[in-house]
Coordinates of C-alpha atoms in Angstrom, one line a residue:
X1 CA 6.6 37.3 76.7
X2 CA 4.0 40.0 76.1
X3 CA 5.5 40.9 72.8
X4 CA 5.4 37.2 71.8
X5 CA 1.8 36.9 72.7
X6 CA 1.0 40.1 70.8
X7 CA 2.8 38.9 67.7
X8 CA 1.0 35.5 67.8
X9 CA -2.3 37.2 68.4
X10 CA -1.8 39.6 65.5
X11 CA -0.8 36.6 63.3
X12 CA -3.9 34.6 64.2
X13 CA -6.1 37.7 63.7
X14 CA -4.6 38.3 60.3
X15 CA -5.2 34.6 59.3
X16 CA -8.8 34.8 60.5
X17 CA -9.3 38.2 58.7
X18 CA -7.8 37.2 55.4
X19 CA -9.0 33.6 55.0
X20 CA -12.3 33.5 57.0
X21 CA -13.7 37.0 57.5
X22 CA -13.3 38.8 54.2
X23 CA -12.1 35.7 52.3
X24 CA -9.5 37.8 50.3
X25 CA -7.7 34.5 49.7
X26 CA -8.9 31.0 49.5
X27 CA -7.7 28.9 52.3
X28 CA -5.9 25.8 50.9
X29 CA -3.6 23.1 52.0
X30 CA -0.6 25.2 50.8
X31 CA -1.7 28.2 52.8
X32 CA -2.4 26.0 55.7
X33 CA 1.2 24.6 55.6
X34 CA 2.6 28.1 55.2
X35 CA 0.5 29.4 58.1
X36 CA 1.4 26.5 60.3
X37 CA 5.1 26.8 59.5
X38 CA 5.1 30.5 60.3
X39 CA 3.1 30.0 63.5
X40 CA 5.4 27.2 64.7
X41 CA 8.3 29.6 64.4
X42 CA 6.5 32.2 66.4
X43 CA 6.1 29.6 69.2
X44 CA 9.9 29.4 69.3
X45 CA 9.8 32.7 71.1
X46 CA 8.2 31.0 74.2
X47 CA 10.5 28.0 74.0
X48 CA 13.7 30.1 73.8
X49 CA 12.4 32.4 76.6
X50 CA 11.5 29.5 78.9
X51 CA 14.9 27.8 78.2
X52 CA 17.0 30.8 79.0
X53 CA 14.8 32.9 81.5
X54 CA 13.5 29.9 83.5
X55 CA 15.7 26.9 82.8
X56 CA 14.5 23.6 84.1
X57 CA 16.3 20.2 84.7
X58 CA 14.6 16.8 84.9
X59 CA 17.8 15.2 86.3
X60 CA 17.6 16.7 89.8
X61 CA 18.5 14.4 92.7
X62 CA 18.9 14.9 96.4
X63 CA 22.5 14.5 97.7
X64 CA 23.4 13.8 101.3
X65 CA 27.0 13.4 102.6
X66 CA 27.9 9.9 103.6
X67 CA 30.8 8.7 105.7
X68 CA 32.4 5.3 105.1
X69 CA 32.8 3.6 108.5
X70 CA 36.2 1.8 108.3
X71 CA 37.6 0.0 111.3
X72 CA 41.0 1.4 112.2
X73 CA 42.5 -1.6 113.8
X74 CA 46.0 -3.2 113.7
X75 CA 44.8 -6.7 113.2
X76 CA 41.7 -8.7 112.1
X77 CA 39.2 -8.3 114.9
X78 CA 35.8 -9.9 115.5
X79 CA 32.6 -7.8 115.9
X80 CA 31.1 -8.5 119.3
X81 CA 28.1 -6.1 119.4
X82 CA 26.0 -4.1 116.9
X83 CA 24.5 -1.2 118.9
X84 CA 22.5 0.4 116.1
X85 CA 19.4 -0.5 114.1
X86 CA 18.8 0.0 110.4
X87 CA 17.3 3.4 109.4
X88 CA 17.2 4.4 113.0
X89 CA 18.3 8.0 113.7
X90 CA 21.5 8.2 115.9
X91 CA 23.2 11.2 117.5
X92 CA 26.8 12.2 117.2
X93 CA 29.0 10.2 119.5
X94 CA 26.6 7.4 120.0
X95 CA 28.3 3.9 119.9
X96 CA 27.5 1.9 116.8
X97 CA 29.7 -1.2 116.7
X98 CA 32.0 -2.9 119.3
X99 CA 34.9 -5.2 118.5
X100 CA 36.7 -7.8 120.6
X101 CA 39.0 -5.6 122.6
X102 CA 40.9 -8.3 124.6
X103 CA 44.0 -8.4 122.3
X104 CA 44.3 -4.6 122.6
X105 CA 43.8 -4.6 126.3
X106 CA 46.6 -7.2 126.7
X107 CA 48.9 -5.1 124.5
X108 CA 48.2 -1.9 126.5
X109 CA 49.0 -3.7 129.8
X110 CA 52.2 -5.2 128.4
X111 CA 53.4 -1.8 127.2
X112 CA 52.4 -0.2 130.5
X113 CA 54.7 -2.7 132.3
X114 CA 57.5 -2.1 129.9
X115 CA 57.2 1.7 130.3
X116 CA 57.3 1.4 134.0
X117 CA 60.5 -0.8 133.7
X118 CA 62.0 1.8 131.3
X119 CA 61.4 4.6 133.8
X120 CA 63.2 2.6 136.4
X121 CA 66.0 1.9 134.0
X122 CA 66.5 5.7 133.8
X123 CA 67.2 5.8 137.5
X124 CA 69.6 2.8 137.0
X125 CA 71.4 4.8 134.3
X126 CA 71.7 7.7 136.6
X127 CA 73.2 5.5 139.2
X128 CA 75.6 4.0 136.6
X129 CA 76.9 7.6 135.9
X130 CA 77.6 8.1 139.6
X131 CA 79.3 4.7 139.9
X132 CA 81.4 5.4 136.8
X133 CA 82.5 8.7 138.2
X134 CA 83.6 7.0 141.5
X135 CA 85.6 4.5 139.4
X136 CA 87.4 7.5 137.9
X137 CA 88.2 8.8 141.3
X138 CA 89.4 5.4 142.4
X139 CA 91.6 5.1 139.3
X140 CA 93.1 8.5 139.8
X141 CA 93.9 7.6 143.4
X142 CA 95.6 4.4 142.3
X143 CA 97.5 6.3 139.7
X144 CA 98.6 8.8 142.3
X145 CA 99.8 5.9 144.5
X146 CA 101.6 4.3 141.5
X147 CA 103.4 7.6 140.7
X148 CA 104.5 7.9 144.4
X149 CA 105.9 4.3 144.4
X150 CA 107.6 5.0 141.1
X151 CA 109.3 8.1 142.6
X152 CA 110.4 6.1 145.7
X153 CA 111.9 3.3 143.6
X154 CA 113.6 5.8 141.3
X155 CA 115.2 7.6 144.2
X156 CA 116.4 4.4 145.8
X157 CA 117.7 3.0 142.5
X158 CA 119.6 6.2 141.8
X159 CA 121.3 6.0 145.2
X160 CA 122.1 2.3 144.8
X161 CA 119.8 1.4 147.7
X162 CA 117.2 -0.4 145.6
X163 CA 117.2 -2.8 142.6
X164 CA 116.4 -1.4 139.1
X165 CA 113.8 -4.1 138.6
X166 CA 111.6 -2.4 141.3
X167 CA 111.8 0.9 139.4
X168 CA 110.7 -0.8 136.2
X169 CA 108.0 -2.6 137.9
X170 CA 106.7 0.7 139.4
X171 CA 106.8 2.3 136.0
X172 CA 104.8 -0.5 134.4
X173 CA 102.3 -0.1 137.2
X174 CA 101.9 3.6 136.5
X175 CA 101.1 2.8 132.9
X176 CA 98.5 0.3 134.0
X177 CA 96.9 2.8 136.3
X178 CA 96.9 5.5 133.5
X179 CA 95.1 3.1 131.2
X180 CA 92.6 2.3 134.1
X181 CA 91.9 6.1 134.4
X182 CA 91.2 6.3 130.7
X183 CA 89.0 3.3 130.8
X184 CA 87.0 4.7 133.8
X185 CA 86.6 8.0 132.0
X186 CA 85.3 6.2 128.9
X187 CA 82.8 4.4 131.1
X188 CA 81.6 7.7 132.5
X189 CA 81.1 9.1 129.0
X190 CA 79.2 6.0 127.9
X191 CA 77.0 6.1 131.0
X192 CA 76.3 9.8 130.5
X193 CA 75.5 9.2 126.8
X194 CA 73.0 6.5 127.8
X195 CA 71.5 8.6 130.5
X196 CA 71.4 11.8 128.4
X197 CA 69.9 10.1 125.4
X198 CA 66.7 12.2 125.4
X199 CA 64.1 13.7 123.1
X200 CA 62.3 16.8 124.4
X201 CA 63.7 16.1 127.9
X202 CA 62.5 12.4 128.0
X203 CA 64.7 9.4 127.7
X204 CA 64.6 7.9 124.3
X205 CA 63.6 4.4 125.4
X206 CA 60.9 5.9 127.6
X207 CA 59.7 8.1 124.8
X208 CA 59.6 5.1 122.3
X209 CA 57.6 2.9 124.7
X210 CA 55.3 5.9 125.5
X211 CA 54.6 6.3 121.8
X212 CA 53.9 2.5 121.4
X213 CA 51.6 2.7 124.4
X214 CA 49.7 5.6 122.9
X215 CA 49.3 3.8 119.6
X216 CA 48.1 0.7 121.5
X217 CA 45.6 2.8 123.4
X218 CA 44.5 4.4 120.1
X219 CA 43.7 0.9 118.7
X220 CA 41.9 0.0 121.9
X221 CA 39.8 3.1 121.7
X222 CA 38.9 2.3 118.1
X223 CA 37.4 -1.1 119.1
X224 CA 34.2 0.9 119.5
X225 CA 33.0 2.9 116.4
X226 CA 31.0 6.0 117.3
X227 CA 28.6 8.0 115.1
X228 CA 30.6 10.8 113.5
X229 CA 27.5 13.0 113.1
X230 CA 23.8 12.9 113.5
X231 CA 22.4 10.5 110.9
X232 CA 21.5 6.9 110.2
X233 CA 22.7 3.7 108.6
X234 CA 20.5 2.5 105.7
X235 CA 22.1 -0.8 104.6
X236 CA 23.1 -2.5 107.8
X237 CA 24.8 -5.8 107.0
X238 CA 27.2 -6.0 110.0
X239 CA 26.5 -8.9 112.5
X240 CA 28.3 -10.1 115.6
X241 CA 30.9 -12.7 114.7
X242 CA 32.0 -10.8 111.5
X243 CA 35.8 -10.2 111.3
X244 CA 37.0 -6.9 110.2
X245 CA 40.5 -5.3 110.1
X246 CA 43.5 -5.3 107.8
X247 CA 42.4 -8.5 106.0
X248 CA 38.8 -7.3 105.3
X249 CA 39.5 -4.2 103.3
X250 CA 37.1 -1.2 103.0
X251 CA 34.2 0.1 105.0
X252 CA 31.7 -2.1 106.9
X253 CA 28.9 0.4 106.6
X254 CA 27.9 3.8 105.1
X255 CA 26.7 6.4 107.5
X256 CA 24.2 8.9 106.0
X257 CA 24.6 12.4 107.5
X258 CA 21.5 14.5 108.3
X259 CA 23.1 17.9 107.8
X260 CA 24.0 19.8 104.6
X261 CA 21.7 17.9 102.2
X262 CA 21.0 19.6 98.9
X263 CA 19.5 19.1 95.4
X264 CA 21.9 18.7 92.5
X265 CA 20.5 19.4 89.1
X266 CA 22.3 19.2 85.7
X267 CA 21.7 22.0 83.1
X268 CA 23.1 22.6 79.7
X269 CA 25.8 25.3 79.8
X270 CA 23.9 27.7 77.6
X271 CA 20.8 27.5 79.8
X272 CA 22.8 29.0 82.7
X273 CA 23.5 32.3 80.9
X274 CA 21.4 34.3 83.4
X275 CA 21.5 32.0 86.4
X276 CA 23.0 33.5 89.6
X277 CA 23.5 32.4 93.2
X278 CA 20.5 33.2 95.4
X279 CA 17.8 33.1 92.6
X280 CA 14.5 31.3 93.5
X281 CA 13.9 27.8 92.4
X282 CA 10.8 25.6 92.3
X283 CA 11.2 21.9 92.8
X284 CA 8.7 19.1 92.0
X285 CA 9.8 16.0 93.8
X286 CA 8.7 12.6 92.4
X287 CA 8.2 11.5 96.0
X288 CA 5.4 14.1 96.4
X289 CA 3.1 14.3 93.4
X290 CA 1.1 17.6 93.2
X291 CA 3.5 19.5 95.5
X292 CA 5.9 22.3 94.7
X293 CA 8.8 23.1 97.1
X294 CA 10.5 26.5 97.1
X295 CA 14.3 26.5 97.1
X296 CA 17.3 28.7 96.2
X297 CA 20.4 28.4 94.0
X298 CA 23.4 27.9 96.4
X299 CA 26.2 27.5 93.9
X300 CA 27.0 26.7 90.3
X301 CA 29.5 24.0 89.7
X302 CA 31.3 25.3 86.6
X303 CA 33.3 22.2 86.1
X304 CA 32.9 19.3 83.7
X305 CA 34.8 16.0 83.4
X306 CA 35.2 16.5 79.6
X307 CA 37.7 19.2 80.3
X308 CA 40.0 16.9 82.4
X309 CA 42.9 14.9 81.1
X310 CA 44.6 12.5 83.4
X311 CA 48.4 12.1 83.3
X312 CA 49.3 9.3 81.0
X313 CA 51.7 8.1 78.4
X314 CA 48.9 7.7 75.9
X315 CA 48.0 10.6 73.7
X316 CA 44.3 11.8 74.1
X317 CA 41.8 10.6 71.5
X318 CA 39.1 13.1 70.5
X319 CA 36.2 10.8 70.0
X320 CA 32.7 12.2 69.8
X321 CA 30.3 11.0 72.5
X322 CA 27.1 9.2 71.6
X323 CA 24.1 11.5 70.9
X324 CA 22.2 10.0 73.8
X325 CA 25.0 11.0 76.3
X326 CA 24.4 14.4 78.0
X327 CA 27.1 16.8 76.8
X328 CA 28.3 20.1 78.0
X329 CA 26.3 20.2 81.2
X330 CA 27.0 21.9 84.5
X331 CA 25.6 21.0 87.9
X332 CA 23.7 23.5 90.1
X333 CA 23.6 23.0 93.8
X334 CA 20.1 23.9 95.2
X335 CA 19.0 24.2 98.9
X336 CA 15.4 23.8 100.0
X337 CA 13.7 26.5 102.0
X338 CA 11.6 24.0 103.9
X339 CA 12.7 23.7 107.5
X340 CA 11.9 20.0 107.6
X341 CA 14.8 18.7 105.6
X342 CA 14.1 15.1 106.6
X343 CA 11.4 14.7 103.9
X344 CA 14.1 15.1 101.2
X345 CA 15.8 11.7 101.3
X346 CA 19.0 10.8 99.6
X347 CA 18.6 9.8 96.0
X348 CA 15.1 11.3 95.6
X349 CA 14.6 12.7 92.1
X350 CA 12.6 15.4 90.6
X351 CA 12.5 18.5 88.3
X352 CA 14.0 21.9 89.3
X353 CA 13.1 25.2 87.6
X354 CA 15.2 28.3 88.2
X355 CA 13.6 31.7 87.9
X356 CA 16.2 34.3 86.8
X357 CA 15.8 38.1 87.0
X358 CA 13.9 38.1 83.7
X359 CA 10.4 37.1 84.8
X360 CA 8.6 37.4 81.5
X361 CA 8.2 33.6 81.0
X362 CA 7.9 32.7 84.7
X363 CA 4.1 31.9 84.4
X364 CA 4.6 29.5 81.6
X365 CA 7.3 27.7 83.6
X366 CA 5.1 27.6 86.7
X367 CA 2.3 26.0 84.6
X368 CA 4.8 23.5 83.1
X369 CA 6.4 22.4 86.4
X370 CA 3.0 22.1 88.1
X371 CA 1.7 20.0 85.2
X372 CA 4.7 17.8 85.6
X373 CA 4.1 17.4 89.3
X374 CA 0.5 16.4 88.9
X375 CA 1.4 14.0 86.1
X376 CA 3.5 12.1 88.7
X377 CA 0.2 10.7 90.0
X378 CA -0.1 8.7 86.8
X379 CA 3.5 8.4 85.4
X380 CA 5.2 6.1 85.2
X381 CA 2.3 3.8 84.3
X382 CA 3.0 0.7 86.3
X383 CA -0.6 -0.6 86.8

């Protein structure tokens, strides 16, 4: 900057010396145009220096995180209470909206009864296993008796002391009892399978009802929406009597978070040549004419949508954007040094100037941004 001022001063001195002091040449329109043309090019030193050493953006805007409040309910449910006021600060965990919880309370109670019945059924299944085992013992005893009778009738028949029909009848009875033993053992296996049907040591029917009960309890708990963070709701349109749920899609309100707000400013890519994280920034907010707020560069978003192509069956078309559309810009995330972050509200705009390590043109940028801030008292002219 000093070199530029020196060159401009020498040029102005030479013009004064040649044309006005010693009048070596006669000042004419032609010489005036040549001098003006050469002087205007000398001024480019300051324009280029300010652009690269202290880049500024007039498209800076305050960004705050917002959370879309979406009711997570299994059926359309009526809003019964609105527990928050518009633009009123709320704390994390504070209830905001309540829905009619009666259908969910009824479902929880119904599943609690079914779960209790299922737990009793487990004991019944255990008893069925014991009964089936006793049936096996009974069938084995009857089979043993049938084999004994078959032996007696066989001995009597072989000695001619008994009819052959009794022997055949006893043999048929043995086969019946053998089948009964097999049937009893199958019943034991079935009862044990039903009793031992478990997942992680819990009966499957009990586990299924327990999961359904937990899901019903989840929906019951969600009949009250709580503040996810410290913040506020700006556009409160929810009223008691409104129905929300699976029929009414989307959020019912936007929750503006207090924490982690920042200023997002767009810069042309070439202006960020010397910009680094941590460098000082001065911000002139339109909300506060005549005031300058110190800040810092938090991060540089080196991404741009023009470099993204979405998967498609259509070949890309390389169409030039209109001249009025900003092209080749990157966003810079800036955080304020002011401890009172509440004064920087979501959507507030302004101008942000970054001061790089090269401070030669910092004074010119400071004058420029302060002039812009003071002009906010008059502009825009809406009188």
